[in-house]
PDB file of C-alpha atoms in Angstrom:
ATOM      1  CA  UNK A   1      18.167 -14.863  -0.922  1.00 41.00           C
ATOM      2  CA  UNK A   2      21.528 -14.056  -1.249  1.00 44.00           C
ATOM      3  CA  UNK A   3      23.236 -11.528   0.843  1.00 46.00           C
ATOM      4  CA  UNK A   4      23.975  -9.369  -1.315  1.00 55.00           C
ATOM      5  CA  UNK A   5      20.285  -8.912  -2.669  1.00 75.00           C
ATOM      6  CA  UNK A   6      18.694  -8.520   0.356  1.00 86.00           C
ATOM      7  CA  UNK A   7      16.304  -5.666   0.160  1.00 91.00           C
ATOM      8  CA  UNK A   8      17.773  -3.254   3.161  1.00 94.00           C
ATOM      9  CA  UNK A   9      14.593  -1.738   5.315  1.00 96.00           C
ATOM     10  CA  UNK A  10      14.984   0.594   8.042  1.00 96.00           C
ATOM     11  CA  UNK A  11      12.165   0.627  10.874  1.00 96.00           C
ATOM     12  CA  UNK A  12      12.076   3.814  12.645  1.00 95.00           C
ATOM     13  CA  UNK A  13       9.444   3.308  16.145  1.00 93.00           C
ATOM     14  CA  UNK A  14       9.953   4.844  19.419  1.00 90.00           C
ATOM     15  CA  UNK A  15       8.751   1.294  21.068  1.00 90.00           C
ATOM     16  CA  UNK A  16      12.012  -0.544  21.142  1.00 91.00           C
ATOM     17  CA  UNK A  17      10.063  -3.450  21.651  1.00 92.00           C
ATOM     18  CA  UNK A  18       7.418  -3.600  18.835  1.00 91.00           C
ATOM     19  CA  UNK A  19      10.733  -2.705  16.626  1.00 93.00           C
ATOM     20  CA  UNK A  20      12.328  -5.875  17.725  1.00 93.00           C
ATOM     21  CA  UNK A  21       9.671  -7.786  16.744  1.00 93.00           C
ATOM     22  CA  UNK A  22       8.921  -6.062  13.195  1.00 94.00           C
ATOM     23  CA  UNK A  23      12.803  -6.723  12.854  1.00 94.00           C
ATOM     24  CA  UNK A  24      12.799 -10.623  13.669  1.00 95.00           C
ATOM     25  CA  UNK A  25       9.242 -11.056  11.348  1.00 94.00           C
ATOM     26  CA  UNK A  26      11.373  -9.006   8.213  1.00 94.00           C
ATOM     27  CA  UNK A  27      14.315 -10.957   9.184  1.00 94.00           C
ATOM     28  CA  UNK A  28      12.760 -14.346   8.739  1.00 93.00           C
ATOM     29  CA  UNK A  29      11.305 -13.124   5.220  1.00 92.00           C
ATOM     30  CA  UNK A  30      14.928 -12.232   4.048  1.00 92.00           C
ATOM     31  CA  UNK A  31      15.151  -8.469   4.530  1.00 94.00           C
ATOM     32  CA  UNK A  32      18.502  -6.942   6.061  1.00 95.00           C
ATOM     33  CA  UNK A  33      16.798  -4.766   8.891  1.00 95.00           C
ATOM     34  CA  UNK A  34      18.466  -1.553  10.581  1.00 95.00           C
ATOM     35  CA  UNK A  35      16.122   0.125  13.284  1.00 95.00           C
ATOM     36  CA  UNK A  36      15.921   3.417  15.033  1.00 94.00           C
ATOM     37  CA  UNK A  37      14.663   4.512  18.087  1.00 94.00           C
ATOM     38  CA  UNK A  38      13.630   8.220  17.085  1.00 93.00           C
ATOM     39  CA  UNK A  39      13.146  10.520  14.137  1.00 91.00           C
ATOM     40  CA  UNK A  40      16.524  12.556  14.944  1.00 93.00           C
ATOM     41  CA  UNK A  41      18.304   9.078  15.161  1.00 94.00           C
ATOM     42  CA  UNK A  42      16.691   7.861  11.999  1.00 93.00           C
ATOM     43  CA  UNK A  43      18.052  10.709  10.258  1.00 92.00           C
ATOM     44  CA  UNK A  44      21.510   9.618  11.479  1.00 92.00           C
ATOM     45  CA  UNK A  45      21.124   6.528   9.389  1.00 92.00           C
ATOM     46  CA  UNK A  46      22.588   6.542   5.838  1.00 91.00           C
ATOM     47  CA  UNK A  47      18.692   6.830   4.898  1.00 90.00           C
ATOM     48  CA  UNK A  48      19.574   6.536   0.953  1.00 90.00           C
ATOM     49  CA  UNK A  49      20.750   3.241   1.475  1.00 92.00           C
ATOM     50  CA  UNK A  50      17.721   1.417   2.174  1.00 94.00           C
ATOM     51  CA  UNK A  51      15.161   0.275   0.176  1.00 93.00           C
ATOM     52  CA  UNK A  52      12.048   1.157   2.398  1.00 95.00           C
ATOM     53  CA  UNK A  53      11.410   3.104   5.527  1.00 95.00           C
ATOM     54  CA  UNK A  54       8.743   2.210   8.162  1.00 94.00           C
ATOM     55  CA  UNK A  55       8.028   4.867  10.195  1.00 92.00           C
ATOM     56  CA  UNK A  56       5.980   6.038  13.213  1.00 90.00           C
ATOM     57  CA  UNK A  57       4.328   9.189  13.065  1.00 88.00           C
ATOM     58  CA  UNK A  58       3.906   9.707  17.505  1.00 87.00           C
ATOM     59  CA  UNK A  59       7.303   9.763  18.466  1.00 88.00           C
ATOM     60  CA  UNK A  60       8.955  12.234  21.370  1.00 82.00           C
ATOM     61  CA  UNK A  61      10.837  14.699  19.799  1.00 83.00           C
ATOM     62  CA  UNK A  62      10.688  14.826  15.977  1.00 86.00           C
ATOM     63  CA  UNK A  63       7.443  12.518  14.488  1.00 88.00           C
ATOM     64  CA  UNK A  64       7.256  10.786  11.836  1.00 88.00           C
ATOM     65  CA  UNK A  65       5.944  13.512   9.471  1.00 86.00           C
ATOM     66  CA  UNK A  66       8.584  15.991  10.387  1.00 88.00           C
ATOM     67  CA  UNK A  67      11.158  12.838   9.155  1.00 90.00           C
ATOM     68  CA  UNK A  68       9.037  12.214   6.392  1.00 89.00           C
ATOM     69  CA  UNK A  69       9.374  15.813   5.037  1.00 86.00           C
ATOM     70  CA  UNK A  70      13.165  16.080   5.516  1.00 87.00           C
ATOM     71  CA  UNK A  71      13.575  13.110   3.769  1.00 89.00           C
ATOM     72  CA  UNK A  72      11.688  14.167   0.537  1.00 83.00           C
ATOM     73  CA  UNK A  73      13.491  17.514   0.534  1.00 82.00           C
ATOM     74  CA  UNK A  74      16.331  15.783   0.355  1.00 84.00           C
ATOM     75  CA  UNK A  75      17.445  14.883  -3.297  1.00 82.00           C
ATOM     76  CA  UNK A  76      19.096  11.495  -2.378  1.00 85.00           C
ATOM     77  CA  UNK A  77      16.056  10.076  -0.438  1.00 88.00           C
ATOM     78  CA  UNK A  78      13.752  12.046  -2.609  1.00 84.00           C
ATOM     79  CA  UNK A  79      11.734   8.868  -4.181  1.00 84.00           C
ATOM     80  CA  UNK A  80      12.775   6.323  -1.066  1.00 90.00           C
ATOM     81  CA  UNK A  81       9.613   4.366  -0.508  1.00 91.00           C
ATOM     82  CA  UNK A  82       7.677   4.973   2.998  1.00 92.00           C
ATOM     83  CA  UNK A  83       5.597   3.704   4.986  1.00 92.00           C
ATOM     84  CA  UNK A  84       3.760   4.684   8.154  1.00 90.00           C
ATOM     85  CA  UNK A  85       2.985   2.927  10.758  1.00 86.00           C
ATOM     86  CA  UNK A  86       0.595   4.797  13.260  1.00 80.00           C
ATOM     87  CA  UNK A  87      -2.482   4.798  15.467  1.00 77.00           C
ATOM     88  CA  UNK A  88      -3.512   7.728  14.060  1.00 68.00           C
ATOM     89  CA  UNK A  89      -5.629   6.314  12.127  1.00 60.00           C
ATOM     90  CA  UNK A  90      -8.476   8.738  10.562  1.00 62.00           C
ATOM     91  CA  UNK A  91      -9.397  10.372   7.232  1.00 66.00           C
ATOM     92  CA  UNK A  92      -7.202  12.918   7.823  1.00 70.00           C
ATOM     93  CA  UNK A  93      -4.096  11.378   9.494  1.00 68.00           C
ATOM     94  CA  UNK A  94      -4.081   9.412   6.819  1.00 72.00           C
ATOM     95  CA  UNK A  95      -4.297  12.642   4.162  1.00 74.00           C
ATOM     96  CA  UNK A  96      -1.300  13.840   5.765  1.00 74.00           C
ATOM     97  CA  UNK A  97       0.718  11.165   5.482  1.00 73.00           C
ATOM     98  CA  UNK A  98       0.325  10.912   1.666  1.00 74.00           C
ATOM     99  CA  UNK A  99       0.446  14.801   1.561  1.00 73.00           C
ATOM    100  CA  UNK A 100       3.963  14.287   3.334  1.00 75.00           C
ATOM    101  CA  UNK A 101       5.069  11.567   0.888  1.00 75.00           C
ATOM    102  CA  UNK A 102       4.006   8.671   2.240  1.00 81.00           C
ATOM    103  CA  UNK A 103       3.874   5.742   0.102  1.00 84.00           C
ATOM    104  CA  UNK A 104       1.245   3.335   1.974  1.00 85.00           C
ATOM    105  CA  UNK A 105      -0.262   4.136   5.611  1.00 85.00           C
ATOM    106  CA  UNK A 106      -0.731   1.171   7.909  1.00 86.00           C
ATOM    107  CA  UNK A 107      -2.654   1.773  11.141  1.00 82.00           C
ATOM    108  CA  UNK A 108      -2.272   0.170  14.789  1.00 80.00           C
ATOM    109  CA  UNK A 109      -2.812  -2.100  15.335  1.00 80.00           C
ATOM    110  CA  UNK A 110      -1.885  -4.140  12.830  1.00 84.00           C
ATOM    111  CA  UNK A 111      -0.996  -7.926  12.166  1.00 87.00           C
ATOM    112  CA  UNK A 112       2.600  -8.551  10.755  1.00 89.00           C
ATOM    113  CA  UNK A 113       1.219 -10.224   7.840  1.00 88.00           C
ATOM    114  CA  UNK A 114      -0.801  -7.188   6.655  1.00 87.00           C
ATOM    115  CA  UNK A 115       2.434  -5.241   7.270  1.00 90.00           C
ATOM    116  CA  UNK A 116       4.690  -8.221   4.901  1.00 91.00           C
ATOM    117  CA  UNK A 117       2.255  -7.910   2.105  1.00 89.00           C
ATOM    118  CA  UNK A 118       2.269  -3.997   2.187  1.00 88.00           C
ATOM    119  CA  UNK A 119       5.897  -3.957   1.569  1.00 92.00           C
ATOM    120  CA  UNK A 120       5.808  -6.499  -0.737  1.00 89.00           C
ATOM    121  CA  UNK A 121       3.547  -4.281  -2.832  1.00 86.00           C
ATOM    122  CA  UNK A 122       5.465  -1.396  -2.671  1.00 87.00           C
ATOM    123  CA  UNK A 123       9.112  -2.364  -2.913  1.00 88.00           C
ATOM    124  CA  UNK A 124       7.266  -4.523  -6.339  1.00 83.00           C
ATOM    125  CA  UNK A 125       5.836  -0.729  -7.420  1.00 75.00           C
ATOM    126  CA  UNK A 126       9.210   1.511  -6.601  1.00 72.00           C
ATOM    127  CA  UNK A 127      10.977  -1.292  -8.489  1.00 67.00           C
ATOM    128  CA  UNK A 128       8.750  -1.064 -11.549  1.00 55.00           C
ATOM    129  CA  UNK A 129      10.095   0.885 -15.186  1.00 49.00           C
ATOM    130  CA  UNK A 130       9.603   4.601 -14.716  1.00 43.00           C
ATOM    131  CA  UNK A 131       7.797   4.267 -18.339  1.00 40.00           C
ATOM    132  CA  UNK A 132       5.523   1.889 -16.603  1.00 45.00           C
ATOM    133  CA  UNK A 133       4.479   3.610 -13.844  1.00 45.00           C
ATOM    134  CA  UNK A 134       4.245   7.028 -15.384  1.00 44.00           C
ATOM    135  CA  UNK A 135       4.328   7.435 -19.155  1.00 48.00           C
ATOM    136  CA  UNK A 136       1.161   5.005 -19.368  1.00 50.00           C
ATOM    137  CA  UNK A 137      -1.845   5.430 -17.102  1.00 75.00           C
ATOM    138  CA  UNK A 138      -1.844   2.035 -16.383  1.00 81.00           C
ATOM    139  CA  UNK A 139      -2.506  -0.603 -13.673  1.00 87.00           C
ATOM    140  CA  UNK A 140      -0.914  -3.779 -14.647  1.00 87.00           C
ATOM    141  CA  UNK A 141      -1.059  -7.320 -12.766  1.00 89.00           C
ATOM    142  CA  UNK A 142       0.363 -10.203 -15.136  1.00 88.00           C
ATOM    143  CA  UNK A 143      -2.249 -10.048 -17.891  1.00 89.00           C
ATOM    144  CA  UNK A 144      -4.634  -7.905 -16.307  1.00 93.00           C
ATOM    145  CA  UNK A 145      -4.490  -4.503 -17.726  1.00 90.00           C
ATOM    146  CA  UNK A 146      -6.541  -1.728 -16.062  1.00 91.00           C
ATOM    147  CA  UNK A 147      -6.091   2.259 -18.741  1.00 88.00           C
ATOM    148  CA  UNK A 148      -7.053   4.553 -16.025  1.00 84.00           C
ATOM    149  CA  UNK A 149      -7.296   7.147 -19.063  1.00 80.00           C
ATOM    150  CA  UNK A 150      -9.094   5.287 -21.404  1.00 83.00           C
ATOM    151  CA  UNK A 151     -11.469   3.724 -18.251  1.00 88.00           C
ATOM    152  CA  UNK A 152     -11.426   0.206 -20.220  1.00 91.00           C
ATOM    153  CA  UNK A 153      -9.859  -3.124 -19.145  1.00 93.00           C
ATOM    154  CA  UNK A 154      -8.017  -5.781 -20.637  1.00 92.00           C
ATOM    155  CA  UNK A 155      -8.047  -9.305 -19.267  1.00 92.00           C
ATOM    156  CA  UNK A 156      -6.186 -11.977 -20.905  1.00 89.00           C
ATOM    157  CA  UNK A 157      -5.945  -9.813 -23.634  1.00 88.00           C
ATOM    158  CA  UNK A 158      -9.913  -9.125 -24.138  1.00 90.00           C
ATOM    159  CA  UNK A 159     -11.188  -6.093 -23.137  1.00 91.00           C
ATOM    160  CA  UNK A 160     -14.591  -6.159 -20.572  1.00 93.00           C
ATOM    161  CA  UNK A 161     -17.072  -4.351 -19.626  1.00 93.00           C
ATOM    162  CA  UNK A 162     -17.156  -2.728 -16.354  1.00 93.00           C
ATOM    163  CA  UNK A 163     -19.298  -0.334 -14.900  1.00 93.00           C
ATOM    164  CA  UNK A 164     -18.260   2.585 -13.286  1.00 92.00           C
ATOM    165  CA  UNK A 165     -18.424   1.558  -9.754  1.00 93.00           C
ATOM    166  CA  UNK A 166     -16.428  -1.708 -10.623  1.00 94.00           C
ATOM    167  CA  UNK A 167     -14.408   0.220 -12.536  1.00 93.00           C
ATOM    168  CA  UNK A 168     -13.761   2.447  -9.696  1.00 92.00           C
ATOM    169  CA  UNK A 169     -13.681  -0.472  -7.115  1.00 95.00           C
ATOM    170  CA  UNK A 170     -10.415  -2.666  -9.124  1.00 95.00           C
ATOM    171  CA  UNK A 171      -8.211   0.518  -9.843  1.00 92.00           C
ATOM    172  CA  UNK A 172      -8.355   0.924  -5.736  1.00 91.00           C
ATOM    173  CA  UNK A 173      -7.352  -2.143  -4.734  1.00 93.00           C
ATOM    174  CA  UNK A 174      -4.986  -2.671  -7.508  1.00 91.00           C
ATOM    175  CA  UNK A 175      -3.423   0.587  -6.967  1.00 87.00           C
ATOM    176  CA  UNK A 176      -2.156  -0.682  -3.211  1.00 88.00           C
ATOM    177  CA  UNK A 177      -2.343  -4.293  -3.771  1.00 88.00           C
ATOM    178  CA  UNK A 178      -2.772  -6.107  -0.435  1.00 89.00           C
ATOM    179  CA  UNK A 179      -4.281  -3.265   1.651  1.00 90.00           C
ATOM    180  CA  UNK A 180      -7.036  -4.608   2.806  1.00 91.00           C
ATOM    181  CA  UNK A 181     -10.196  -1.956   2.453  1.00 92.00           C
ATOM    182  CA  UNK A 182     -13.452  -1.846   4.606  1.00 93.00           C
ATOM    183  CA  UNK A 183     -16.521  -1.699   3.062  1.00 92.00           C
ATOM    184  CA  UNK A 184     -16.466   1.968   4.690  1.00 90.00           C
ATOM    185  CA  UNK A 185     -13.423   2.744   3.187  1.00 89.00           C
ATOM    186  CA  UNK A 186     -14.818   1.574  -0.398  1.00 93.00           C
ATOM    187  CA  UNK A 187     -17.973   3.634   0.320  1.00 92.00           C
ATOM    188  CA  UNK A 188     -16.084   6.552   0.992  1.00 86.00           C
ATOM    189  CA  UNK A 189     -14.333   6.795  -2.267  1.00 85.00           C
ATOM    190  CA  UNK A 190     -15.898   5.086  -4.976  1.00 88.00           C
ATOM    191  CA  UNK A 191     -19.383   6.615  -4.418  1.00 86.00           C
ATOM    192  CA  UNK A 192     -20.654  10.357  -4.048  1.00 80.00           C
ATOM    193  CA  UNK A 193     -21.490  11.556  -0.555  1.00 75.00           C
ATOM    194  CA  UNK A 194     -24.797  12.100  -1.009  1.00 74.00           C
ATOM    195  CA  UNK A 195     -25.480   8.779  -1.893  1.00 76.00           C
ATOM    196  CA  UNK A 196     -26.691   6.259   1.016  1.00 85.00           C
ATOM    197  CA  UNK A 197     -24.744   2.707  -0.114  1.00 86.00           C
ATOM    198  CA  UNK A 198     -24.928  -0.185   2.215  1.00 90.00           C
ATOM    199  CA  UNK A 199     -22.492  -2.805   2.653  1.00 90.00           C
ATOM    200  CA  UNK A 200     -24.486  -5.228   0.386  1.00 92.00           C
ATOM    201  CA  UNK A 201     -24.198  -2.625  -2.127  1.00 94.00           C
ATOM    202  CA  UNK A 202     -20.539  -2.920  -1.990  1.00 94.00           C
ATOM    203  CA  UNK A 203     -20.864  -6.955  -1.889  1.00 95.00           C
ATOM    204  CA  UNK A 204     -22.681  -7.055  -4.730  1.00 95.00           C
ATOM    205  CA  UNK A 205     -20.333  -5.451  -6.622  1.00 95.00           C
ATOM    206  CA  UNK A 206     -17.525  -7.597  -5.841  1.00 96.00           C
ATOM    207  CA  UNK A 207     -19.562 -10.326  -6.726  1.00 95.00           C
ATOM    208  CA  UNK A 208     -19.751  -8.901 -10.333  1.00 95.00           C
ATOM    209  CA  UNK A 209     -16.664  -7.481 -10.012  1.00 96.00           C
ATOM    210  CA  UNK A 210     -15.141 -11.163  -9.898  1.00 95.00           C
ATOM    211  CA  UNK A 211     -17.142 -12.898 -12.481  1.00 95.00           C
ATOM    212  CA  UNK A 212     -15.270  -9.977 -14.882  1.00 95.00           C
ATOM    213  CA  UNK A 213     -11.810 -10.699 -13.427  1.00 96.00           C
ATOM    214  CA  UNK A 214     -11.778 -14.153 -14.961  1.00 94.00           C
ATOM    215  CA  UNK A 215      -8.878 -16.149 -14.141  1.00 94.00           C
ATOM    216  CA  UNK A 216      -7.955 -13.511 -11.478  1.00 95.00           C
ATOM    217  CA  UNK A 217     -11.067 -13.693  -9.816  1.00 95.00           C
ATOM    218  CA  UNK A 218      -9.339 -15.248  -6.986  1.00 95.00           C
ATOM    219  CA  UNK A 219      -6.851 -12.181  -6.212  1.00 94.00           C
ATOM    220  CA  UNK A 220      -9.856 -10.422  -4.827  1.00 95.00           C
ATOM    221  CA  UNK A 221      -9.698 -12.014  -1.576  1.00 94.00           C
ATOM    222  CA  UNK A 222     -12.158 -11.307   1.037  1.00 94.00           C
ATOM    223  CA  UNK A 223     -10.794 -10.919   4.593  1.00 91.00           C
ATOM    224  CA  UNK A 224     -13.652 -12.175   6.803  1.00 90.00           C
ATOM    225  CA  UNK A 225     -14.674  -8.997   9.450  1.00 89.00           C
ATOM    226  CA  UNK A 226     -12.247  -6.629   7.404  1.00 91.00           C
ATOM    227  CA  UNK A 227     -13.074  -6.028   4.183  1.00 93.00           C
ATOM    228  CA  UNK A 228     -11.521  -6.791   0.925  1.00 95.00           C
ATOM    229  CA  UNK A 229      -8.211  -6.889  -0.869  1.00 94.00           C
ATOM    230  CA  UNK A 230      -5.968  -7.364  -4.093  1.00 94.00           C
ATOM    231  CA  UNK A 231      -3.748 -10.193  -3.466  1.00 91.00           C
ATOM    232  CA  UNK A 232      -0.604  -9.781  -6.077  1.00 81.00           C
TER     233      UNK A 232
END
């Protein structure tokens, strides 16, 4: 990758440490890396010339949210992709974070793969045509073709059946490609409360889900003890 090209992302932690070592592992994969030590000295940074933010939310003095906010009001960093990394971790952290822009949510711990594909996926989605992303209510991987309006999908250029729980299942995992979801986490927003789902309920759906997918069966990848993801 050539200088010049290099995707610039700034990691904002107050562990100088754990910063070092997301900055060698981005390094390596041919990002220019800036970090920060704090919120206040993240905001010091020329924030509109990056091309991501990580960012802690449980920092001393101004967290991650409070950054988060400023940098949305502002009209320069308004659309600047971000994401959180945090062990804050439940339902609600995690509502927060999207209510205060976030653009993915990564809890500690975490493995620096997980962490490579997130911002793979959504450097890929900020860089994708504004007509693509929001004219059409689409979800599009190569020739796989998901109308969220419509509720009908296209593979290879044939449209298939899917019930509604697949249906609900694919546009969740494609819509953050390579967050990996628990079977709880599935659960918890494909099906209605009231309704007692085990995890072989959720299995079994995958199951039909890839038989559908065709020749993308295989981007459904199962990580063994954590659930399942949309490899892109």
């Amino acid at each position: 990758m050539e200088e010049e090209t290099k995707p610039k992302i700034l990691v904002v932690d107050d562990e100088e440490d754990l910063c070092e070592i997301l900055k060698f592992n981005l390094e390596t994969q041919g990002y220019d890396v800036t970090t920060a030590y704090s919120g206040e000295e993240a905001l010091e940074k020329d924030a509109a010339s990056f091309n991501l933010i990580l960012l802690d939310v449980m920092m001393g003095g101004m967290n991650g949210f409070d950054v988060a906010h400023r940098l949305r009001a502002n009209e320069e960093t308004r659309n600047t992709p971000i994401i959180f990394l945090t062990a804050k971790g439940t339902e609600n952290d995690k509502i927060m974070g999207f209510n205060a822009g976030a653009d993915d949510y990564i809890s500690k711990p975490f493995s620096i793969r997980e962490v490579l594909l997130r911002i793979k996926a959504v450097l890929r989605r900020s860089h994708q045509p504004k007509a693509e992303q929001k004219e059409r209510h689409q979800l599009v991987f190569n020739k796989l073709i998901v109308d969220i309006d419509r509720k009908t999908v296209s593979v290879e250029g044939q449209d298939v059946d899917f019930t509604k729980t697949e249906f609900g299942i694919l546009c969740t995992l494609l819509e953050q490609p390579g967050r990996v979801f628990s079977r709880h986490d599935l659960i918890r927003q494909i099906w209605p409360m009231d309704v007692i789902v085990s995890d072989r309920t959720v299995d079994v759906n995958i199951t039909r889900l890839r038989k559908k997918l065709g020749p993308y069966s295989d981007n459904l990848v199962t990580r063994l003890g954590f659930g399942y993801y949309f490899d892109a």
